[in-house]
Structures are given as C-alpha cells and as structure tokens.
C-alpha cells in the first residue's frame, strides 16, 4: 500500500480533493446551489450558529450520492457490547481481566465490530453523558460493514498488529504505541446559549451577521438561476 499523506494540525482549516477530479471543492462558499461535478454538499458537523466567527468550526463533504440514499437499517446481534451497567453489582475489590483469546482466521473470522467486548462504563446513553471502555480483537478486515459511534468520541489504542482505519475524512494507519481519536459528530444546541450573557449578546448581533453573510451569496439564489448542465 502506498504511503499515506496526513493533513496535520489541531484546529487548522484543512481541505482536500480527489486528484482525479480537480476543482471539485467549491470556492468562496460551502454550499453553492450547484456544486462542481453536480456533487451533493453535506455538512457533517458544525458549531452553534451563534459562535464567534473565530471559533466557528464546520466540516463539509461533497458526495456522489447523498448519505440518506442507503438501505433501511436493521438490528444486529450486539455480541459482547452492552450499556446496561446494572447487570453486575459494583465490586470494590481489586480485579483484573484475563487476556482475551484471539482466534485464528482459519477457525473463526472476527472483525472489529464483532470483536468488541465491553469491560466497564458509567452514565446513560439517553442523556448523552457517560463513557464506556471496550477491548477489541480482530483477525480479519471489515468487508461490506462499517461502524458509526453516535454516542461520543472514540479513542482506539492498538496493542498488537496494525489498524488501517477508513473514515469519511480519509485513511489512518495506526500502529502499536500510537493512538487514534475518531470524533462522533455531535451538534451543539444554539438554543441553550441565549441564557448566558455571551449568548444574549451574540443573539443581538444575529441580524447584522445574517446580513453580512447574505450579501456575498445573493447572486447564487436568483429566481432565474439554472443548472449550467441544463440545455438552453
């Protein structure tokens, strides 16, 4: 496999595009009425709209097909993953876990999802507050399967072997003595900001900020606009 090239820096403004489709990223705006190559613009995550411009963060993807064009979801066996912390009574004694046996691929194929084992946790997923600790083991790659953690950030620490992780933002090769953090895309609620002094001040400036944002975009929302790909 060719060496991976990473976009570095925390909090940086980063962008990338497929070299086979030059100019696929819109210029000057995130969500034009017509994207290059007729792609679909989707905002994956973002800060509250009342955040100051200097702290505003967002992530946009431009897809061949929208993400909603998928088959219906179906429940699968949860295996060794659980969020019911009442299954076992708290034990104040010193405990340790024996290492999990890694089956050979010739005997039983286990991918990342089926190889997750919950060790402990706290909190409630319905309130979106808490954490969980899992051990994973796998001996084969995930094929026609993907994993989405909608509860929070995912910190992965490999102990043995390398992980080639495919995310919506690209690939990461994670080796022992390295860690990988994959953020779950949680959206801030802007309604709660109005109860703070900063939120109240920001709310008073919304009309002015909306006007500044709208001015450079007016030309893209004219009644007579049409897709450049459509014939006259």
PDB file of N, CA and C in Angstrom, residues 119-197:
ATOM      1  N   UNK A 119     -15.925  -3.786  28.857  1.00  0.00           N
ATOM      2  CA  UNK A 119     -15.354  -4.071  30.169  1.00  0.00           C
ATOM      3  C   UNK A 119     -16.105  -3.342  31.283  1.00  0.00           C
ATOM      4  N   UNK A 120     -16.294  -2.052  31.115  1.00  0.00           N
ATOM      5  CA  UNK A 120     -16.964  -1.281  32.150  1.00  0.00           C
ATOM      6  C   UNK A 120     -17.454   0.030  31.549  1.00  0.00           C
ATOM      7  N   UNK A 121     -18.236   0.740  32.329  1.00  0.00           N
ATOM      8  CA  UNK A 121     -18.767   2.010  31.861  1.00  0.00           C
ATOM      9  C   UNK A 121     -19.623   2.668  32.910  1.00  0.00           C
ATOM     10  N   UNK A 122     -20.091   3.857  32.605  1.00  0.00           N
ATOM     11  CA  UNK A 122     -20.951   4.611  33.507  1.00  0.00           C
ATOM     12  C   UNK A 122     -21.735   5.616  32.684  1.00  0.00           C
ATOM     13  N   UNK A 123     -22.858   6.066  33.238  1.00  0.00           N
ATOM     14  CA  UNK A 123     -23.662   7.061  32.550  1.00  0.00           C
ATOM     15  C   UNK A 123     -24.850   6.445  31.849  1.00  0.00           C
ATOM     16  N   UNK A 124     -25.482   7.245  31.017  1.00  0.00           N
ATOM     17  CA  UNK A 124     -26.700   6.834  30.325  1.00  0.00           C
ATOM     18  C   UNK A 124     -26.644   7.356  28.897  1.00  0.00           C
ATOM     19  N   UNK A 125     -26.800   6.478  27.918  1.00  0.00           N
ATOM     20  CA  UNK A 125     -26.719   6.896  26.524  1.00  0.00           C
ATOM     21  C   UNK A 125     -27.883   7.804  26.144  1.00  0.00           C
ATOM     22  N   UNK A 126     -29.020   7.688  26.843  1.00  0.00           N
ATOM     23  CA  UNK A 126     -30.177   8.523  26.516  1.00  0.00           C
ATOM     24  C   UNK A 126     -29.925   9.981  26.895  1.00  0.00           C
ATOM     25  N   UNK A 127     -29.150  10.198  27.925  1.00  0.00           N
ATOM     26  CA  UNK A 127     -28.813  11.563  28.323  1.00  0.00           C
ATOM     27  C   UNK A 127     -27.530  12.050  27.673  1.00  0.00           C
ATOM     28  N   UNK A 128     -26.903  11.196  26.861  1.00  0.00           N
ATOM     29  CA  UNK A 128     -25.670  11.541  26.163  1.00  0.00           C
ATOM     30  C   UNK A 128     -24.582  11.987  27.146  1.00  0.00           C
ATOM     31  N   UNK A 129     -24.472  11.250  28.248  1.00  0.00           N
ATOM     32  CA  UNK A 129     -23.497  11.595  29.279  1.00  0.00           C
ATOM     33  C   UNK A 129     -22.929  10.305  29.855  1.00  0.00           C
ATOM     34  N   UNK A 130     -21.624  10.142  29.775  1.00  0.00           N
ATOM     35  CA  UNK A 130     -21.010   8.943  30.317  1.00  0.00           C
ATOM     36  C   UNK A 130     -19.840   8.485  29.470  1.00  0.00           C
ATOM     37  N   UNK A 131     -19.369   7.276  29.753  1.00  0.00           N
ATOM     38  CA  UNK A 131     -18.263   6.702  28.998  1.00  0.00           C
ATOM     39  C   UNK A 131     -18.324   5.188  29.101  1.00  0.00           C
ATOM     40  N   UNK A 132     -17.597   4.541  28.223  1.00  0.00           N
ATOM     41  CA  UNK A 132     -17.503   3.083  28.231  1.00  0.00           C
ATOM     42  C   UNK A 132     -16.108   2.686  27.787  1.00  0.00           C
ATOM     43  N   UNK A 133     -15.638   1.570  28.318  1.00  0.00           N
ATOM     44  CA  UNK A 133     -14.320   1.032  27.971  1.00  0.00           C
ATOM     45  C   UNK A 133     -14.515  -0.347  27.367  1.00  0.00           C
ATOM     46  N   UNK A 134     -13.956  -0.540  26.186  1.00  0.00           N
ATOM     47  CA  UNK A 134     -14.084  -1.811  25.480  1.00  0.00           C
ATOM     48  C   UNK A 134     -12.698  -2.357  25.154  1.00  0.00           C
ATOM     49  N   UNK A 135     -12.616  -3.660  25.043  1.00  0.00           N
ATOM     50  CA  UNK A 135     -11.448  -4.330  24.473  1.00  0.00           C
ATOM     51  C   UNK A 135     -11.848  -4.852  23.100  1.00  0.00           C
ATOM     52  N   UNK A 136     -10.974  -4.682  22.114  1.00  0.00           N
ATOM     53  CA  UNK A 136     -11.292  -5.207  20.790  1.00  0.00           C
ATOM     54  C   UNK A 136     -10.228  -6.205  20.367  1.00  0.00           C
ATOM     55  N   UNK A 137     -10.658  -7.165  19.583  1.00  0.00           N
ATOM     56  CA  UNK A 137      -9.731  -8.099  18.948  1.00  0.00           C
ATOM     57  C   UNK A 137     -10.305  -8.438  17.582  1.00  0.00           C
ATOM     58  N   UNK A 138      -9.442  -8.595  16.625  1.00  0.00           N
ATOM     59  CA  UNK A 138      -9.900  -8.917  15.270  1.00  0.00           C
ATOM     60  C   UNK A 138      -8.777  -9.613  14.516  1.00  0.00           C
ATOM     61  N   UNK A 139      -9.171 -10.459  13.593  1.00  0.00           N
ATOM     62  CA  UNK A 139      -8.193 -11.176  12.774  1.00  0.00           C
ATOM     63  C   UNK A 139      -8.505 -11.068  11.293  1.00  0.00           C
ATOM     64  N   UNK A 140      -9.498 -10.239  10.945  1.00  0.00           N
ATOM     65  CA  UNK A 140      -9.848 -10.057   9.543  1.00  0.00           C
ATOM     66  C   UNK A 140     -10.394  -8.656   9.340  1.00  0.00           C
ATOM     67  N   UNK A 141     -10.343  -8.178   8.135  1.00  0.00           N
ATOM     68  CA  UNK A 141     -10.824  -6.839   7.818  1.00  0.00           C
ATOM     69  C   UNK A 141     -12.350  -6.821   7.738  1.00  0.00           C
ATOM     70  N   UNK A 142     -12.912  -5.637   7.913  1.00  0.00           N
ATOM     71  CA  UNK A 142     -14.354  -5.472   7.768  1.00  0.00           C
ATOM     72  C   UNK A 142     -14.686  -5.368   6.279  1.00  0.00           C
ATOM     73  N   UNK A 143     -15.568  -6.208   5.824  1.00  0.00           N
ATOM     74  CA  UNK A 143     -15.980  -6.215   4.426  1.00  0.00           C
ATOM     75  C   UNK A 143     -17.476  -5.945   4.343  1.00  0.00           C
ATOM     76  N   UNK A 144     -17.831  -4.917   3.574  1.00  0.00           N
ATOM     77  CA  UNK A 144     -19.228  -4.523   3.418  1.00  0.00           C
ATOM     78  C   UNK A 144     -19.881  -4.189   4.757  1.00  0.00           C
ATOM     79  N   UNK A 145     -19.084  -3.714   5.700  1.00  0.00           N
ATOM     80  CA  UNK A 145     -19.583  -3.307   7.012  1.00  0.00           C
ATOM     81  C   UNK A 145     -18.867  -2.029   7.430  1.00  0.00           C
ATOM     82  N   UNK A 146     -19.565  -1.212   8.178  1.00  0.00           N
ATOM     83  CA  UNK A 146     -18.956  -0.012   8.732  1.00  0.00           C
ATOM     84  C   UNK A 146     -19.490   0.188  10.141  1.00  0.00           C
ATOM     85  N   UNK A 147     -18.807   1.026  10.907  1.00  0.00           N
ATOM     86  CA  UNK A 147     -19.175   1.252  12.298  1.00  0.00           C
ATOM     87  C   UNK A 147     -19.291   2.747  12.525  1.00  0.00           C
ATOM     88  N   UNK A 148     -20.405   3.167  13.127  1.00  0.00           N
ATOM     89  CA  UNK A 148     -20.635   4.576  13.418  1.00  0.00           C
ATOM     90  C   UNK A 148     -20.944   4.736  14.897  1.00  0.00           C
ATOM     91  N   UNK A 149     -20.128   5.489  15.594  1.00  0.00           N
ATOM     92  CA  UNK A 149     -20.314   5.730  17.023  1.00  0.00           C
ATOM     93  C   UNK A 149     -21.037   7.053  17.192  1.00  0.00           C
ATOM     94  N   UNK A 150     -22.332   7.012  17.497  1.00  0.00           N
ATOM     95  CA  UNK A 150     -23.130   8.226  17.643  1.00  0.00           C
ATOM     96  C   UNK A 150     -23.210   8.696  19.093  1.00  0.00           C
ATOM     97  N   UNK A 151     -22.457   8.065  19.995  1.00  0.00           N
ATOM     98  CA  UNK A 151     -22.525   8.397  21.413  1.00  0.00           C
ATOM     99  C   UNK A 151     -21.416   9.353  21.854  1.00  0.00           C
ATOM    100  N   UNK A 152     -20.326   9.431  21.126  1.00  0.00           N
ATOM    101  CA  UNK A 152     -19.232  10.300  21.551  1.00  0.00           C
ATOM    102  C   UNK A 152     -17.965  10.012  20.776  1.00  0.00           C
ATOM    103  N   UNK A 153     -16.871  10.571  21.252  1.00  0.00           N
ATOM    104  CA  UNK A 153     -15.581  10.343  20.608  1.00  0.00           C
ATOM    105  C   UNK A 153     -15.106   8.919  20.867  1.00  0.00           C
ATOM    106  N   UNK A 154     -14.326   8.402  19.925  1.00  0.00           N
ATOM    107  CA  UNK A 154     -13.821   7.039  20.009  1.00  0.00           C
ATOM    108  C   UNK A 154     -12.296   7.091  20.076  1.00  0.00           C
ATOM    109  N   UNK A 155     -11.731   6.652  21.193  1.00  0.00           N
ATOM    110  CA  UNK A 155     -10.281   6.569  21.360  1.00  0.00           C
ATOM    111  C   UNK A 155      -9.868   5.109  21.205  1.00  0.00           C
ATOM    112  N   UNK A 156      -9.036   4.821  20.211  1.00  0.00           N
ATOM    113  CA  UNK A 156      -8.624   3.453  19.907  1.00  0.00           C
ATOM    114  C   UNK A 156      -7.119   3.333  20.136  1.00  0.00           C
ATOM    115  N   UNK A 157      -6.720   2.326  20.913  1.00  0.00           N
ATOM    116  CA  UNK A 157      -5.301   2.098  21.231  1.00  0.00           C
ATOM    117  C   UNK A 157      -4.958   0.668  20.837  1.00  0.00           C
ATOM    118  N   UNK A 158      -4.291   0.459  19.711  1.00  0.00           N
ATOM    119  CA  UNK A 158      -3.918  -0.913  19.333  1.00  0.00           C
ATOM    120  C   UNK A 158      -2.746  -1.419  20.170  1.00  0.00           C
ATOM    121  N   UNK A 159      -2.788  -2.685  20.504  1.00  0.00           N
ATOM    122  CA  UNK A 159      -1.715  -3.294  21.294  1.00  0.00           C
ATOM    123  C   UNK A 159      -0.846  -4.221  20.450  1.00  0.00           C
ATOM    124  N   UNK A 160      -1.462  -4.913  19.519  1.00  0.00           N
ATOM    125  CA  UNK A 160      -0.742  -5.874  18.699  1.00  0.00           C
ATOM    126  C   UNK A 160      -1.267  -5.787  17.274  1.00  0.00           C
ATOM    127  N   UNK A 161      -0.364  -5.630  16.336  1.00  0.00           N
ATOM    128  CA  UNK A 161      -0.778  -5.523  14.942  1.00  0.00           C
ATOM    129  C   UNK A 161      -1.158  -4.101  14.563  1.00  0.00           C
ATOM    130  N   UNK A 162      -1.309  -3.859  13.280  1.00  0.00           N
ATOM    131  CA  UNK A 162      -1.629  -2.535  12.753  1.00  0.00           C
ATOM    132  C   UNK A 162      -3.099  -2.454  12.367  1.00  0.00           C
ATOM    133  N   UNK A 163      -3.648  -1.245  12.470  1.00  0.00           N
ATOM    134  CA  UNK A 163      -5.024  -0.983  12.057  1.00  0.00           C
ATOM    135  C   UNK A 163      -5.018   0.022  10.918  1.00  0.00           C
ATOM    136  N   UNK A 164      -5.624  -0.340   9.826  1.00  0.00           N
ATOM    137  CA  UNK A 164      -5.847   0.599   8.729  1.00  0.00           C
ATOM    138  C   UNK A 164      -7.311   1.007   8.796  1.00  0.00           C
ATOM    139  N   UNK A 165      -7.546   2.230   9.257  1.00  0.00           N
ATOM    140  CA  UNK A 165      -8.897   2.701   9.538  1.00  0.00           C
ATOM    141  C   UNK A 165      -9.353   3.623   8.414  1.00  0.00           C
ATOM    142  N   UNK A 166     -10.504   3.320   7.855  1.00  0.00           N
ATOM    143  CA  UNK A 166     -11.127   4.144   6.831  1.00  0.00           C
ATOM    144  C   UNK A 166     -12.197   5.009   7.497  1.00  0.00           C
ATOM    145  N   UNK A 167     -12.084   6.327   7.385  1.00  0.00           N
ATOM    146  CA  UNK A 167     -13.097   7.232   7.902  1.00  0.00           C
ATOM    147  C   UNK A 167     -13.661   8.052   6.746  1.00  0.00           C
ATOM    148  N   UNK A 168     -14.688   8.833   7.041  1.00  0.00           N
ATOM    149  CA  UNK A 168     -15.271   9.676   5.994  1.00  0.00           C
ATOM    150  C   UNK A 168     -14.321  10.781   5.565  1.00  0.00           C
ATOM    151  N   UNK A 169     -13.279  11.026   6.351  1.00  0.00           N
ATOM    152  CA  UNK A 169     -12.319  12.057   6.008  1.00  0.00           C
ATOM    153  C   UNK A 169     -11.010  11.492   5.481  1.00  0.00           C
ATOM    154  N   UNK A 170     -10.933  10.192   5.326  1.00  0.00           N
ATOM    155  CA  UNK A 170      -9.718   9.608   4.788  1.00  0.00           C
ATOM    156  C   UNK A 170      -9.262   8.395   5.582  1.00  0.00           C
ATOM    157  N   UNK A 171      -8.021   7.994   5.363  1.00  0.00           N
ATOM    158  CA  UNK A 171      -7.468   6.784   5.966  1.00  0.00           C
ATOM    159  C   UNK A 171      -6.451   7.133   7.058  1.00  0.00           C
ATOM    160  N   UNK A 172      -6.339   6.246   8.031  1.00  0.00           N
ATOM    161  CA  UNK A 172      -5.329   6.373   9.077  1.00  0.00           C
ATOM    162  C   UNK A 172      -4.723   5.005   9.339  1.00  0.00           C
ATOM    163  N   UNK A 173      -3.409   4.948   9.364  1.00  0.00           N
ATOM    164  CA  UNK A 173      -2.689   3.732   9.728  1.00  0.00           C
ATOM    165  C   UNK A 173      -2.224   3.888  11.173  1.00  0.00           C
ATOM    166  N   UNK A 174      -2.759   3.052  12.068  1.00  0.00           N
ATOM    167  CA  UNK A 174      -2.466   3.150  13.496  1.00  0.00           C
ATOM    168  C   UNK A 174      -1.691   1.904  13.908  1.00  0.00           C
ATOM    169  N   UNK A 175      -0.536   2.120  14.511  1.00  0.00           N
ATOM    170  CA  UNK A 175       0.346   1.036  14.921  1.00  0.00           C
ATOM    171  C   UNK A 175       0.463   1.004  16.442  1.00  0.00           C
ATOM    172  N   UNK A 176       0.977  -0.092  17.018  1.00  0.00           N
ATOM    173  CA  UNK A 176       1.201  -0.119  18.469  1.00  0.00           C
ATOM    174  C   UNK A 176       2.027   1.076  18.924  1.00  0.00           C
ATOM    175  N   UNK A 177       1.755   1.565  20.149  1.00  0.00           N
ATOM    176  CA  UNK A 177       2.358   2.768  20.718  1.00  0.00           C
ATOM    177  C   UNK A 177       1.816   4.047  20.097  1.00  0.00           C
ATOM    178  N   UNK A 178       0.749   3.930  19.315  1.00  0.00           N
ATOM    179  CA  UNK A 178       0.053   5.083  18.774  1.00  0.00           C
ATOM    180  C   UNK A 178      -1.414   5.027  19.207  1.00  0.00           C
ATOM    181  N   UNK A 179      -2.074   6.171  19.175  1.00  0.00           N
ATOM    182  CA  UNK A 179      -3.499   6.224  19.489  1.00  0.00           C
ATOM    183  C   UNK A 179      -4.239   6.866  18.326  1.00  0.00           C
ATOM    184  N   UNK A 180      -5.519   6.597  18.261  1.00  0.00           N
ATOM    185  CA  UNK A 180      -6.366   7.144  17.202  1.00  0.00           C
ATOM    186  C   UNK A 180      -7.633   7.685  17.854  1.00  0.00           C
ATOM    187  N   UNK A 181      -8.011   8.910  17.539  1.00  0.00           N
ATOM    188  CA  UNK A 181      -9.234   9.514  18.050  1.00  0.00           C
ATOM    189  C   UNK A 181     -10.153   9.802  16.876  1.00  0.00           C
ATOM    190  N   UNK A 182     -11.335   9.209  16.908  1.00  0.00           N
ATOM    191  CA  UNK A 182     -12.354   9.438  15.888  1.00  0.00           C
ATOM    192  C   UNK A 182     -13.522  10.131  16.568  1.00  0.00           C
ATOM    193  N   UNK A 183     -13.843  11.330  16.144  1.00  0.00           N
ATOM    194  CA  UNK A 183     -14.919  12.082  16.775  1.00  0.00           C
ATOM    195  C   UNK A 183     -16.277  11.617  16.270  1.00  0.00           C
ATOM    196  N   UNK A 184     -17.223  11.390  17.186  1.00  0.00           N
ATOM    197  CA  UNK A 184     -18.626  11.258  16.797  1.00  0.00           C
ATOM    198  C   UNK A 184     -19.179  12.635  16.581  1.00  0.00           C
ATOM    199  N   UNK A 185     -20.011  12.809  15.602  1.00  0.00           N
ATOM    200  CA  UNK A 185     -20.348  14.140  15.143  1.00  0.00           C
ATOM    201  C   UNK A 185     -21.566  14.664  15.888  1.00  0.00           C
ATOM    202  N   UNK A 186     -21.302  15.227  17.074  1.00  0.00           N
ATOM    203  CA  UNK A 186     -22.362  15.747  17.918  1.00  0.00           C
ATOM    204  C   UNK A 186     -22.547  17.240  17.639  1.00  0.00           C
ATOM    205  N   UNK A 187     -23.767  17.664  17.451  1.00  0.00           N
ATOM    206  CA  UNK A 187     -24.071  19.050  17.132  1.00  0.00           C
ATOM    207  C   UNK A 187     -24.407  19.830  18.406  1.00  0.00           C
ATOM    208  N   UNK A 188     -23.886  21.029  18.516  1.00  0.00           N
ATOM    209  CA  UNK A 188     -24.217  21.879  19.647  1.00  0.00           C
ATOM    210  C   UNK A 188     -25.625  22.426  19.491  1.00  0.00           C
ATOM    211  N   UNK A 189     -26.290  22.648  20.594  1.00  0.00           N
ATOM    212  CA  UNK A 189     -27.608  23.282  20.578  1.00  0.00           C
ATOM    213  C   UNK A 189     -27.428  24.767  20.811  1.00  0.00           C
ATOM    214  N   UNK A 190     -27.838  25.578  19.854  1.00  0.00           N
ATOM    215  CA  UNK A 190     -27.679  27.016  19.989  1.00  0.00           C
ATOM    216  C   UNK A 190     -28.730  27.620  20.899  1.00  0.00           C
ATOM    217  N   UNK A 191     -29.833  26.908  21.151  1.00  0.00           N
ATOM    218  CA  UNK A 191     -30.897  27.464  21.974  1.00  0.00           C
ATOM    219  C   UNK A 191     -30.440  27.691  23.403  1.00  0.00           C
ATOM    220  N   UNK A 192     -29.538  26.863  23.910  1.00  0.00           N
ATOM    221  CA  UNK A 192     -29.096  26.992  25.288  1.00  0.00           C
ATOM    222  C   UNK A 192     -28.174  28.186  25.487  1.00  0.00           C
ATOM    223  N   UNK A 193     -27.661  28.766  24.408  1.00  0.00           N
ATOM    224  CA  UNK A 193     -26.720  29.860  24.533  1.00  0.00           C
ATOM    225  C   UNK A 193     -27.396  31.158  24.928  1.00  0.00           C
ATOM    226  N   UNK A 194     -28.698  31.258  24.692  1.00  0.00           N
ATOM    227  CA  UNK A 194     -29.391  32.508  24.961  1.00  0.00           C
ATOM    228  C   UNK A 194     -29.473  32.811  26.456  1.00  0.00           C
ATOM    229  N   UNK A 195     -29.295  31.815  27.317  1.00  0.00           N
ATOM    230  CA  UNK A 195     -29.402  32.037  28.760  1.00  0.00           C
ATOM    231  C   UNK A 195     -28.105  32.571  29.334  1.00  0.00           C
ATOM    232  N   UNK A 196     -27.048  32.612  28.578  1.00  0.00           N
ATOM    233  CA  UNK A 196     -25.771  33.146  29.055  1.00  0.00           C
ATOM    234  C   UNK A 196     -25.601  34.581  28.563  1.00  0.00           C
ATOM    235  N   UNK A 197     -24.751  35.334  29.254  1.00  0.00           N
ATOM    236  CA  UNK A 197     -24.505  36.715  28.847  1.00  0.00           C
ATOM    237  C   UNK A 197     -23.909  36.756  27.451  1.00  0.00           C
TER     238      UNK A 197
END
